[in-house]
């Protein structure tokens, strides 16, 4: 059986959305489309895009909507994303929700579910500081972390109201073991009739 699911995972930085996104995408046999990963790969590879966005990422600011939208449209147009995908990190503000809606509705598609990984602010700060020590990500400085959390609260959290009106948001408690949280996510998706690849 081939599973089809068009998913978005949202949560503050440090909520574990990257890790859970990969697990859920694997379970459904769909690709993860992570804008942060795409930007970091381009920075690492020294591409023109990478050079354009390095300073923006280091500050913890958002890359302009137009540029980000173009990257996502290109990625979602690839063959492996035709019967499903899991978006991680996009859309990140209400304008980007509009861009994604336009793109998907032109294909006769829409998101099936938005998984909100809920963790208290203190917990995400603690996890991010730990990741900074372990991975040395250049945007995991104390200043950039605080800035990214502020952007999350001011710009990203409002997208949940928009998707909430459509009845597609599933709030998941992000505190627990990796397996417990994956299980919580797969159960709420199953309740929506979204079943795993077998
Ligand atoms: P992430 O790995 O999702 O935390 O993203 C890392 C960084 O990439 C963010 O702090 C932004 O600078 C940039 N970025 C990722 N996704 C987006 C987006 N949808 N819109 C604008 N900038 C983004």
Short mmCIF file of C-alpha atoms and ligand atoms in Angstrom, two decimals:
data_model
loop_
_atom_site.label_atom_id
_atom_site.label_comp_id
_atom_site.label_asym_id
_atom_site.label_seq_id
_atom_site.Cartn_x
_atom_site.Cartn_y
_atom_site.Cartn_z
CA UNK A 1 0.00 0.00 0.00
CA UNK A 2 1.26 3.48 -0.75
CA UNK A 3 0.44 6.05 1.87
CA UNK A 4 -0.42 9.55 0.87
CA UNK A 5 -0.20 12.35 3.36
CA UNK A 6 0.47 16.04 3.05
CA UNK A 7 1.71 17.09 6.43
CA UNK A 8 3.22 20.07 8.18
CA UNK A 9 5.07 19.85 11.48
CA UNK A 10 5.26 23.05 13.53
CA UNK A 11 6.82 23.80 16.89
CA UNK A 12 9.24 26.18 18.52
CA UNK A 13 12.93 25.65 17.87
CA UNK A 14 14.06 22.89 20.17
CA UNK A 15 10.67 21.16 20.19
CA UNK A 16 12.12 18.12 18.44
CA UNK A 17 10.14 18.72 15.24
CA UNK A 18 13.13 17.90 13.03
CA UNK A 19 13.62 14.50 14.66
CA UNK A 20 9.92 13.64 14.77
CA UNK A 21 9.44 14.91 11.21
CA UNK A 22 11.99 12.43 9.90
CA UNK A 23 10.38 9.56 11.84
CA UNK A 24 6.86 10.35 10.64
CA UNK A 25 7.95 10.88 7.04
CA UNK A 26 9.75 7.54 7.10
CA UNK A 27 6.68 5.80 8.50
CA UNK A 28 4.54 7.28 5.73
CA UNK A 29 7.13 6.79 2.99
CA UNK A 30 7.08 10.48 2.09
CA UNK A 31 9.95 12.97 1.81
CA UNK A 32 10.72 15.59 4.45
CA UNK A 33 10.91 19.06 2.98
CA UNK A 34 12.84 21.14 5.51
CA UNK A 35 13.62 24.69 4.41
CA UNK A 36 16.22 25.03 7.19
CA UNK A 37 18.02 21.90 5.92
CA UNK A 38 17.89 23.19 2.32
CA UNK A 39 19.40 26.52 3.38
CA UNK A 40 22.10 24.84 5.50
CA UNK A 41 23.03 22.45 2.67
CA UNK A 42 23.42 25.41 0.33
CA UNK A 43 25.53 27.32 2.84
CA UNK A 44 27.75 24.27 3.30
CA UNK A 45 28.02 23.77 -0.46
CA UNK A 46 28.91 27.43 -0.99
CA UNK A 47 26.17 27.94 -3.62
CA UNK A 48 24.87 31.34 -4.64
CA UNK A 49 21.74 30.74 -2.57
CA UNK A 50 23.94 29.78 0.37
CA UNK A 51 25.89 33.03 0.10
CA UNK A 52 22.63 34.98 -0.09
CA UNK A 53 21.24 33.50 3.14
CA UNK A 54 24.26 32.91 5.43
CA UNK A 55 24.04 36.18 7.33
CA UNK A 56 20.25 35.93 7.61
CA UNK A 57 20.42 32.48 9.20
CA UNK A 58 23.24 33.51 11.53
CA UNK A 59 21.12 36.39 12.85
CA UNK A 60 18.13 34.09 13.28
CA UNK A 61 16.06 36.23 10.89
CA UNK A 62 13.68 34.88 8.27
CA UNK A 63 14.81 34.53 4.66
CA UNK A 64 12.53 36.68 2.43
CA UNK A 65 9.19 35.01 1.64
CA UNK A 66 9.66 35.25 -2.12
CA UNK A 67 12.96 33.39 -2.11
CA UNK A 68 11.79 30.77 0.39
CA UNK A 69 8.56 30.22 -1.57
CA UNK A 70 10.46 29.62 -4.78
CA UNK A 71 12.64 26.99 -3.12
CA UNK A 72 9.65 25.17 -1.66
CA UNK A 73 7.73 25.21 -4.97
CA UNK A 74 10.76 23.74 -6.76
CA UNK A 75 11.15 21.04 -4.14
CA UNK A 76 7.46 20.11 -4.07
CA UNK A 77 7.49 19.88 -7.87
CA UNK A 78 9.94 16.98 -7.80
CA UNK A 79 8.65 13.46 -8.48
CA UNK A 80 9.02 12.12 -4.96
CA UNK A 81 6.71 14.78 -3.52
CA UNK A 82 3.75 14.12 -5.81
CA UNK A 83 1.86 11.77 -3.54
CA UNK A 84 2.77 13.30 -0.23
CA UNK A 85 5.36 15.19 1.79
CA UNK A 86 6.09 16.43 5.26
CA UNK A 87 6.94 20.12 5.50
CA UNK A 88 9.24 21.15 8.35
CA UNK A 89 9.84 24.87 8.82
CA UNK A 90 7.55 26.12 6.04
CA UNK A 91 5.19 27.98 6.15
CA UNK A 92 6.58 30.10 8.97
CA UNK A 93 4.30 33.13 8.76
CA UNK A 94 0.80 33.91 7.52
CA UNK A 95 1.99 35.25 4.14
CA UNK A 96 3.77 31.94 3.47
CA UNK A 97 0.55 30.09 4.30
CA UNK A 98 -1.09 32.05 1.46
CA UNK A 99 1.72 31.18 -0.95
CA UNK A 100 1.54 27.49 -0.09
CA UNK A 101 -2.28 27.47 -0.40
CA UNK A 102 -2.02 28.96 -3.86
CA UNK A 103 0.58 26.45 -4.98
CA UNK A 104 -1.25 23.42 -3.59
CA UNK A 105 -4.72 24.44 -4.71
CA UNK A 106 -3.44 24.84 -8.29
CA UNK A 107 -2.58 21.12 -8.04
CA UNK A 108 -5.94 20.31 -6.49
CA UNK A 109 -4.27 19.59 -3.15
CA UNK A 110 -4.33 20.83 0.42
CA UNK A 111 -2.58 19.97 3.66
CA UNK A 112 -4.17 17.00 5.45
CA UNK A 113 -2.87 17.77 8.93
CA UNK A 114 -0.71 20.21 10.86
CA UNK A 115 1.12 18.61 13.75
CA UNK A 116 1.88 21.11 16.50
CA UNK A 117 4.64 19.88 18.78
CA UNK A 118 4.01 21.64 22.03
CA UNK A 119 6.86 22.21 24.51
CA UNK A 120 7.17 24.94 27.16
CA UNK A 121 9.52 27.81 26.35
CA UNK A 122 12.01 26.92 29.13
CA UNK A 123 12.27 23.39 27.77
CA UNK A 124 13.01 24.52 24.21
CA UNK A 125 15.66 26.96 25.42
CA UNK A 126 17.32 24.19 27.46
CA UNK A 127 17.28 21.79 24.49
CA UNK A 128 18.64 24.42 22.12
CA UNK A 129 21.51 25.29 24.44
CA UNK A 130 22.39 21.61 24.64
CA UNK A 131 22.26 21.30 20.82
CA UNK A 132 24.51 24.36 20.56
CA UNK A 133 27.14 22.57 22.67
CA UNK A 134 26.75 19.28 20.80
CA UNK A 135 26.42 20.39 17.18
CA UNK A 136 27.88 23.90 17.15
CA UNK A 137 25.24 25.25 14.75
CA UNK A 138 26.19 28.84 13.96
CA UNK A 139 22.64 30.06 14.64
CA UNK A 140 22.54 28.46 18.08
CA UNK A 141 24.14 31.42 19.86
CA UNK A 142 22.21 32.71 22.87
CA UNK A 143 21.19 35.85 21.01
CA UNK A 144 20.04 34.08 17.85
CA UNK A 145 18.11 31.50 19.89
CA UNK A 146 16.18 34.22 21.72
CA UNK A 147 15.51 36.00 18.42
CA UNK A 148 14.27 32.83 16.71
CA UNK A 149 11.92 32.04 19.59
CA UNK A 150 10.58 35.58 19.44
CA UNK A 151 9.94 35.22 15.69
CA UNK A 152 8.25 31.90 16.36
CA UNK A 153 5.87 33.47 18.86
CA UNK A 154 5.15 36.61 16.82
CA UNK A 155 5.09 35.28 13.27
CA UNK A 156 4.83 31.50 13.24
CA UNK A 157 2.34 30.84 16.04
CA UNK A 158 -0.35 32.89 14.22
CA UNK A 159 -0.39 30.37 11.36
CA UNK A 160 -1.96 27.92 13.82
CA UNK A 161 -5.06 30.08 14.06
CA UNK A 162 -5.40 30.00 10.27
CA UNK A 163 -5.01 26.22 10.06
CA UNK A 164 -7.06 25.81 13.24
CA UNK A 165 -10.06 27.35 11.48
CA UNK A 166 -9.75 24.61 8.88
CA UNK A 167 -9.83 22.00 11.63
CA UNK A 168 -6.55 20.40 10.63
CA UNK A 169 -4.32 21.17 13.66
CA UNK A 170 -3.34 18.34 16.01
CA UNK A 171 -1.64 19.53 19.18
CA UNK A 172 0.84 16.98 20.52
CA UNK A 173 2.51 17.06 23.92
CA UNK A 174 6.22 17.23 23.02
CA UNK A 175 7.47 16.05 26.41
CA UNK A 176 8.25 12.34 26.59
CA UNK A 177 10.50 9.76 24.97
CA UNK A 178 11.09 9.88 21.20
CA UNK A 179 9.01 6.73 20.73
CA UNK A 180 6.15 7.99 22.88
CA UNK A 181 5.92 11.20 20.91
CA UNK A 182 6.07 9.42 17.53
CA UNK A 183 3.29 7.14 18.76
CA UNK A 184 1.16 10.13 19.80
CA UNK A 185 1.59 11.66 16.35
CA UNK A 186 0.81 8.49 14.41
CA UNK A 187 -2.34 7.93 16.51
CA UNK A 188 -3.77 11.38 15.84
CA UNK A 189 -2.98 11.00 12.15
CA UNK A 190 -4.64 7.58 12.10
CA UNK A 191 -7.72 9.21 13.66
CA UNK A 192 -7.80 11.44 10.58
CA UNK A 193 -7.69 8.38 8.36
CA UNK A 194 -4.03 8.94 7.50
CA UNK A 195 -2.48 5.50 7.58
CA UNK A 196 1.10 4.32 7.44
CA UNK A 197 2.85 2.79 4.46
CA UNK A 198 3.10 -0.99 4.80
P1 LIG B 1 15.11 25.74 11.00
O1 LIG B 1 16.11 24.69 10.73
O2 LIG B 1 13.72 25.39 10.54
O3 LIG B 1 15.14 26.23 12.41
O4 LIG B 1 15.53 27.02 10.09
C1 LIG B 1 16.79 27.63 10.24
C2 LIG B 1 16.76 29.03 9.64
O5 LIG B 1 16.46 28.96 8.22
C3 LIG B 1 15.71 29.98 10.21
O6 LIG B 1 16.14 30.60 11.42
C4 LIG B 1 15.56 30.97 9.05
O7 LIG B 1 16.66 31.85 9.00
C5 LIG B 1 15.66 30.06 7.83
N1 LIG B 1 14.33 29.56 7.43
C6 LIG B 1 13.89 28.26 7.50
N2 LIG B 1 12.63 28.16 7.05
C7 LIG B 1 12.24 29.40 6.69
C8 LIG B 1 11.03 29.96 6.19
N3 LIG B 1 9.95 29.18 5.96
N4 LIG B 1 10.99 31.28 5.92
C9 LIG B 1 12.07 32.08 6.15
N5 LIG B 1 13.23 31.62 6.65
C10 LIG B 1 13.33 30.30 6.93
#
